[in-house]
């Protein structure tokens, strides 16, 4: 998946250099004449900080290798969205939420007289609120930042860094402006074997991998 993602980024005219934050013990697995490699950290934010140390450009993009269906068109679109607004600090790929989203109340191990199981994640939850989909977007990558703004956000994030799920959260928390560039569901995240199979089928249709 790293190779598929790197191939897509290589095809982008705006890209000057590529840096891969590799898992511990695998730094030498991803090297190439046009790819820099750094050791990843214990958290996502630390991995980003390690890679960011090798960046000297005004803009920097972060992309998860778990989204191997990235296209050069999407990447360049996010870059263009940020570059067009000098007052913005970041732009992210995202899609409108189509599912009905429920916010639940705090989980309880007591319901209908049953005994506590200690496995709260498997127990029924109570709906506390149904959120309006009109303002909800599902964030993806790539996410493009003004490098100075991202460095500041990583510094200011402090104790919140271990729990962040994307860097846009830190920029938002630091008071920065984050724009949305509409993406497509095809830019899916591979988290299960089914996701990987779907990604392989879609990439095969593009001719990106052997069928």
mmCIF file of C-alpha atoms in Angstrom:
data_model
loop_
_atom_site.group_PDB
_atom_site.id
_atom_site.type_symbol
_atom_site.label_atom_id
_atom_site.label_comp_id
_atom_site.label_asym_id
_atom_site.label_seq_id
_atom_site.Cartn_x
_atom_site.Cartn_y
_atom_site.Cartn_z
ATOM 1 C CA UNK A 1 0.000 0.000 0.000
ATOM 2 C CA UNK A 2 2.943 2.312 0.622
ATOM 3 C CA UNK A 3 4.165 1.685 -2.919
ATOM 4 C CA UNK A 4 0.720 2.363 -4.420
ATOM 5 C CA UNK A 5 0.436 5.628 -2.490
ATOM 6 C CA UNK A 6 3.981 6.729 -3.369
ATOM 7 C CA UNK A 7 3.358 5.991 -7.059
ATOM 8 C CA UNK A 8 0.336 8.318 -7.015
ATOM 9 C CA UNK A 9 2.282 11.094 -5.278
ATOM 10 C CA UNK A 10 5.180 10.696 -7.721
ATOM 11 C CA UNK A 11 2.792 11.533 -10.547
ATOM 12 C CA UNK A 12 1.927 14.937 -9.038
ATOM 13 C CA UNK A 13 3.626 17.922 -10.684
ATOM 14 C CA UNK A 14 3.506 19.981 -7.481
ATOM 15 C CA UNK A 15 5.508 17.467 -5.426
ATOM 16 C CA UNK A 16 9.178 18.278 -4.847
ATOM 17 C CA UNK A 17 10.110 15.467 -2.445
ATOM 18 C CA UNK A 18 8.533 12.469 -0.726
ATOM 19 C CA UNK A 19 9.260 11.374 2.851
ATOM 20 C CA UNK A 20 7.966 8.083 4.258
ATOM 21 C CA UNK A 21 7.607 7.650 8.025
ATOM 22 C CA UNK A 22 8.336 3.929 8.355
ATOM 23 C CA UNK A 23 7.502 1.605 11.246
ATOM 24 C CA UNK A 24 10.309 0.828 13.643
ATOM 25 C CA UNK A 25 12.671 -1.737 12.148
ATOM 26 C CA UNK A 26 11.486 -1.154 8.571
ATOM 27 C CA UNK A 27 13.263 2.064 7.628
ATOM 28 C CA UNK A 28 15.418 0.278 5.060
ATOM 29 C CA UNK A 29 12.413 -1.401 3.416
ATOM 30 C CA UNK A 30 11.092 1.752 1.780
ATOM 31 C CA UNK A 31 14.147 3.588 0.486
ATOM 32 C CA UNK A 32 14.508 4.755 -3.107
ATOM 33 C CA UNK A 33 16.437 7.309 -5.086
ATOM 34 C CA UNK A 34 13.537 9.784 -4.898
ATOM 35 C CA UNK A 35 12.062 8.828 -1.505
ATOM 36 C CA UNK A 36 13.380 9.880 1.877
ATOM 37 C CA UNK A 37 12.652 7.611 4.835
ATOM 38 C CA UNK A 38 12.523 8.432 8.538
ATOM 39 C CA UNK A 39 11.664 6.293 11.544
ATOM 40 C CA UNK A 40 8.086 6.652 12.700
ATOM 41 C CA UNK A 41 7.228 7.445 16.309
ATOM 42 C CA UNK A 42 5.032 5.806 18.917
ATOM 43 C CA UNK A 43 2.074 7.986 17.880
ATOM 44 C CA UNK A 44 0.769 9.352 14.611
ATOM 45 C CA UNK A 45 1.691 12.898 15.612
ATOM 46 C CA UNK A 46 5.255 11.857 16.448
ATOM 47 C CA UNK A 47 5.629 10.119 13.088
ATOM 48 C CA UNK A 48 4.447 13.291 11.363
ATOM 49 C CA UNK A 49 6.833 15.418 13.422
ATOM 50 C CA UNK A 50 9.747 13.135 12.504
ATOM 51 C CA UNK A 51 8.955 13.402 8.797
ATOM 52 C CA UNK A 52 8.270 17.126 9.017
ATOM 53 C CA UNK A 53 11.828 17.690 10.206
ATOM 54 C CA UNK A 54 12.975 16.760 6.681
ATOM 55 C CA UNK A 55 10.642 19.262 4.978
ATOM 56 C CA UNK A 56 11.816 22.659 3.760
ATOM 57 C CA UNK A 57 8.973 23.691 1.458
ATOM 58 C CA UNK A 58 6.223 26.245 2.135
ATOM 59 C CA UNK A 59 3.479 23.616 1.786
ATOM 60 C CA UNK A 60 3.496 20.032 2.995
ATOM 61 C CA UNK A 61 1.012 17.219 2.341
ATOM 62 C CA UNK A 62 0.282 14.297 4.624
ATOM 63 C CA UNK A 63 -1.190 11.121 3.217
ATOM 64 C CA UNK A 64 -1.993 7.793 4.878
ATOM 65 C CA UNK A 65 -0.667 4.737 3.070
ATOM 66 C CA UNK A 66 -3.887 3.103 4.282
ATOM 67 C CA UNK A 67 -5.586 5.020 1.425
ATOM 68 C CA UNK A 68 -3.839 3.410 -1.568
ATOM 69 C CA UNK A 69 -6.464 4.575 -4.097
ATOM 70 C CA UNK A 70 -5.197 8.149 -4.012
ATOM 71 C CA UNK A 71 -5.190 9.784 -7.438
ATOM 72 C CA UNK A 72 -2.906 12.591 -8.635
ATOM 73 C CA UNK A 73 -6.055 14.569 -9.500
ATOM 74 C CA UNK A 74 -7.296 14.477 -5.895
ATOM 75 C CA UNK A 75 -3.868 15.344 -4.521
ATOM 76 C CA UNK A 76 -3.424 18.322 -6.841
ATOM 77 C CA UNK A 77 -7.000 19.426 -6.120
ATOM 78 C CA UNK A 78 -6.337 19.675 -2.385
ATOM 79 C CA UNK A 79 -3.090 21.575 -3.019
ATOM 80 C CA UNK A 80 -4.907 24.009 -5.324
ATOM 81 C CA UNK A 81 -7.678 24.592 -2.766
ATOM 82 C CA UNK A 82 -5.164 25.658 -0.117
ATOM 83 C CA UNK A 83 -2.966 27.669 -2.480
ATOM 84 C CA UNK A 84 -5.990 29.663 -3.671
ATOM 85 C CA UNK A 85 -6.758 30.967 -0.158
ATOM 86 C CA UNK A 86 -3.803 32.787 1.437
ATOM 87 C CA UNK A 87 -5.721 33.109 4.711
ATOM 88 C CA UNK A 88 -6.203 29.348 5.126
ATOM 89 C CA UNK A 89 -3.768 27.142 7.020
ATOM 90 C CA UNK A 90 -4.786 23.780 5.597
ATOM 91 C CA UNK A 91 -7.028 21.955 3.146
ATOM 92 C CA UNK A 92 -8.214 18.371 3.505
ATOM 93 C CA UNK A 93 -9.889 15.804 1.317
ATOM 94 C CA UNK A 94 -13.308 14.853 2.725
ATOM 95 C CA UNK A 95 -16.686 13.486 1.683
ATOM 96 C CA UNK A 96 -20.182 14.328 2.937
ATOM 97 C CA UNK A 97 -21.516 11.839 5.492
ATOM 98 C CA UNK A 98 -24.332 9.759 3.988
ATOM 99 C CA UNK A 99 -25.184 7.538 6.962
ATOM 100 C CA UNK A 100 -27.462 8.723 9.753
ATOM 101 C CA UNK A 101 -25.137 9.440 12.680
ATOM 102 C CA UNK A 102 -26.203 8.750 16.275
ATOM 103 C CA UNK A 103 -24.399 10.126 19.315
ATOM 104 C CA UNK A 104 -24.748 7.699 22.222
ATOM 105 C CA UNK A 105 -24.913 8.284 25.935
ATOM 106 C CA UNK A 106 -22.143 6.958 28.160
ATOM 107 C CA UNK A 107 -22.082 3.175 28.035
ATOM 108 C CA UNK A 108 -23.509 1.332 30.999
ATOM 109 C CA UNK A 109 -22.880 -2.235 32.082
ATOM 110 C CA UNK A 110 -26.403 -2.438 33.532
ATOM 111 C CA UNK A 111 -29.387 -2.965 31.253
ATOM 112 C CA UNK A 112 -32.633 -4.874 31.627
ATOM 113 C CA UNK A 113 -31.495 -6.761 34.692
ATOM 114 C CA UNK A 114 -28.536 -8.466 33.055
ATOM 115 C CA UNK A 115 -25.231 -8.869 34.836
ATOM 116 C CA UNK A 116 -22.271 -6.626 34.068
ATOM 117 C CA UNK A 117 -19.934 -8.294 31.595
ATOM 118 C CA UNK A 118 -16.994 -5.923 31.664
ATOM 119 C CA UNK A 119 -17.133 -5.782 27.849
ATOM 120 C CA UNK A 120 -18.835 -2.455 27.414
ATOM 121 C CA UNK A 121 -18.026 -2.198 23.692
ATOM 122 C CA UNK A 122 -20.289 -5.192 23.000
ATOM 123 C CA UNK A 123 -23.209 -4.045 25.085
ATOM 124 C CA UNK A 124 -26.232 -2.097 23.845
ATOM 125 C CA UNK A 125 -25.902 1.683 23.862
ATOM 126 C CA UNK A 126 -28.616 4.294 24.321
ATOM 127 C CA UNK A 127 -29.040 6.940 21.633
ATOM 128 C CA UNK A 128 -28.704 10.413 23.063
ATOM 129 C CA UNK A 129 -28.916 12.459 19.874
ATOM 130 C CA UNK A 130 -29.263 12.160 16.105
ATOM 131 C CA UNK A 131 -26.887 14.530 14.357
ATOM 132 C CA UNK A 132 -27.770 16.482 11.232
ATOM 133 C CA UNK A 133 -25.849 15.224 8.214
ATOM 134 C CA UNK A 134 -25.988 18.637 6.549
ATOM 135 C CA UNK A 135 -22.802 19.826 8.262
ATOM 136 C CA UNK A 136 -20.966 16.506 8.680
ATOM 137 C CA UNK A 137 -18.034 15.472 6.512
ATOM 138 C CA UNK A 138 -15.812 12.387 6.791
ATOM 139 C CA UNK A 139 -12.171 13.447 6.697
ATOM 140 C CA UNK A 140 -9.709 11.667 4.439
ATOM 141 C CA UNK A 141 -6.145 12.251 3.316
ATOM 142 C CA UNK A 142 -4.308 13.855 1.618
ATOM 143 C CA UNK A 143 -4.267 16.844 3.918
ATOM 144 C CA UNK A 144 -2.179 19.823 2.816
ATOM 145 C CA UNK A 145 -0.775 22.387 5.247
ATOM 146 C CA UNK A 146 1.228 25.541 5.313
ATOM 147 C CA UNK A 147 4.344 24.027 6.831
ATOM 148 C CA UNK A 148 4.821 26.758 9.433
ATOM 149 C CA UNK A 149 1.215 26.398 10.607
ATOM 150 C CA UNK A 150 1.563 22.626 10.976
ATOM 151 C CA UNK A 151 4.803 22.956 12.939
ATOM 152 C CA UNK A 152 3.138 25.450 15.263
ATOM 153 C CA UNK A 153 0.091 23.193 15.701
ATOM 154 C CA UNK A 154 2.279 20.203 16.568
ATOM 155 C CA UNK A 155 4.102 22.285 19.172
ATOM 156 C CA UNK A 156 0.921 23.783 20.647
ATOM 157 C CA UNK A 157 -0.892 20.414 20.622
ATOM 158 C CA UNK A 158 1.162 19.205 23.568
ATOM 159 C CA UNK A 159 -0.741 16.627 25.591
ATOM 160 C CA UNK A 160 -3.397 16.209 22.880
ATOM 161 C CA UNK A 161 -0.900 14.863 20.333
ATOM 162 C CA UNK A 162 -1.119 11.175 21.336
ATOM 163 C CA UNK A 163 -4.883 11.094 20.755
ATOM 164 C CA UNK A 164 -5.127 12.941 17.426
ATOM 165 C CA UNK A 165 -6.487 11.036 14.448
ATOM 166 C CA UNK A 166 -5.481 13.626 11.870
ATOM 167 C CA UNK A 167 -3.285 16.700 11.862
ATOM 168 C CA UNK A 168 -6.145 19.000 10.856
ATOM 169 C CA UNK A 169 -7.456 18.529 14.421
ATOM 170 C CA UNK A 170 -4.319 20.150 15.791
ATOM 171 C CA UNK A 171 -4.469 23.035 13.333
ATOM 172 C CA UNK A 172 -8.138 23.616 14.246
ATOM 173 C CA UNK A 173 -7.319 23.510 17.967
ATOM 174 C CA UNK A 174 -4.553 26.060 17.417
ATOM 175 C CA UNK A 175 -7.077 28.435 15.844
ATOM 176 C CA UNK A 176 -6.158 27.771 12.222
ATOM 177 C CA UNK A 177 -8.505 27.708 9.236
ATOM 178 C CA UNK A 178 -9.004 24.347 7.529
ATOM 179 C CA UNK A 179 -10.724 24.097 4.134
ATOM 180 C CA UNK A 180 -12.495 21.063 2.685
ATOM 181 C CA UNK A 181 -11.811 19.791 -0.817
ATOM 182 C CA UNK A 182 -14.582 17.357 -1.850
ATOM 183 C CA UNK A 183 -13.264 13.851 -2.501
ATOM 184 C CA UNK A 184 -14.932 10.557 -3.458
ATOM 185 C CA UNK A 185 -15.743 7.355 -1.533
ATOM 186 C CA UNK A 186 -13.281 5.529 -3.816
ATOM 187 C CA UNK A 187 -10.453 7.095 -1.815
ATOM 188 C CA UNK A 188 -11.225 4.495 0.840
ATOM 189 C CA UNK A 189 -9.236 3.590 3.936
ATOM 190 C CA UNK A 190 -8.031 -0.004 4.212
ATOM 191 C CA UNK A 191 -8.711 -1.217 7.736
ATOM 192 C CA UNK A 192 -10.110 -4.740 7.162
ATOM 193 C CA UNK A 193 -9.358 -7.660 4.802
ATOM 194 C CA UNK A 194 -12.552 -6.748 2.906
ATOM 195 C CA UNK A 195 -11.288 -3.190 2.410
ATOM 196 C CA UNK A 196 -8.002 -4.561 1.041
ATOM 197 C CA UNK A 197 -9.806 -6.845 -1.394
ATOM 198 C CA UNK A 198 -11.939 -3.952 -2.632
ATOM 199 C CA UNK A 199 -8.852 -1.761 -3.027
ATOM 200 C CA UNK A 200 -7.099 -4.477 -5.025
ATOM 201 C CA UNK A 201 -10.108 -4.851 -7.338
ATOM 202 C CA UNK A 202 -10.345 -1.103 -7.943
ATOM 203 C CA UNK A 203 -6.612 -0.784 -8.544
ATOM 204 C CA UNK A 204 -6.736 -3.749 -10.937
ATOM 205 C CA UNK A 205 -9.467 -1.967 -12.908
ATOM 206 C CA UNK A 206 -7.145 1.024 -13.214
ATOM 207 C CA UNK A 207 -4.319 -1.236 -14.323
ATOM 208 C CA UNK A 208 -2.267 -0.227 -11.290
ATOM 209 C CA UNK A 209 -1.622 -3.780 -10.138
ATOM 210 C CA UNK A 210 -1.415 -7.140 -12.000
ATOM 211 C CA UNK A 211 -4.765 -8.876 -12.333
#
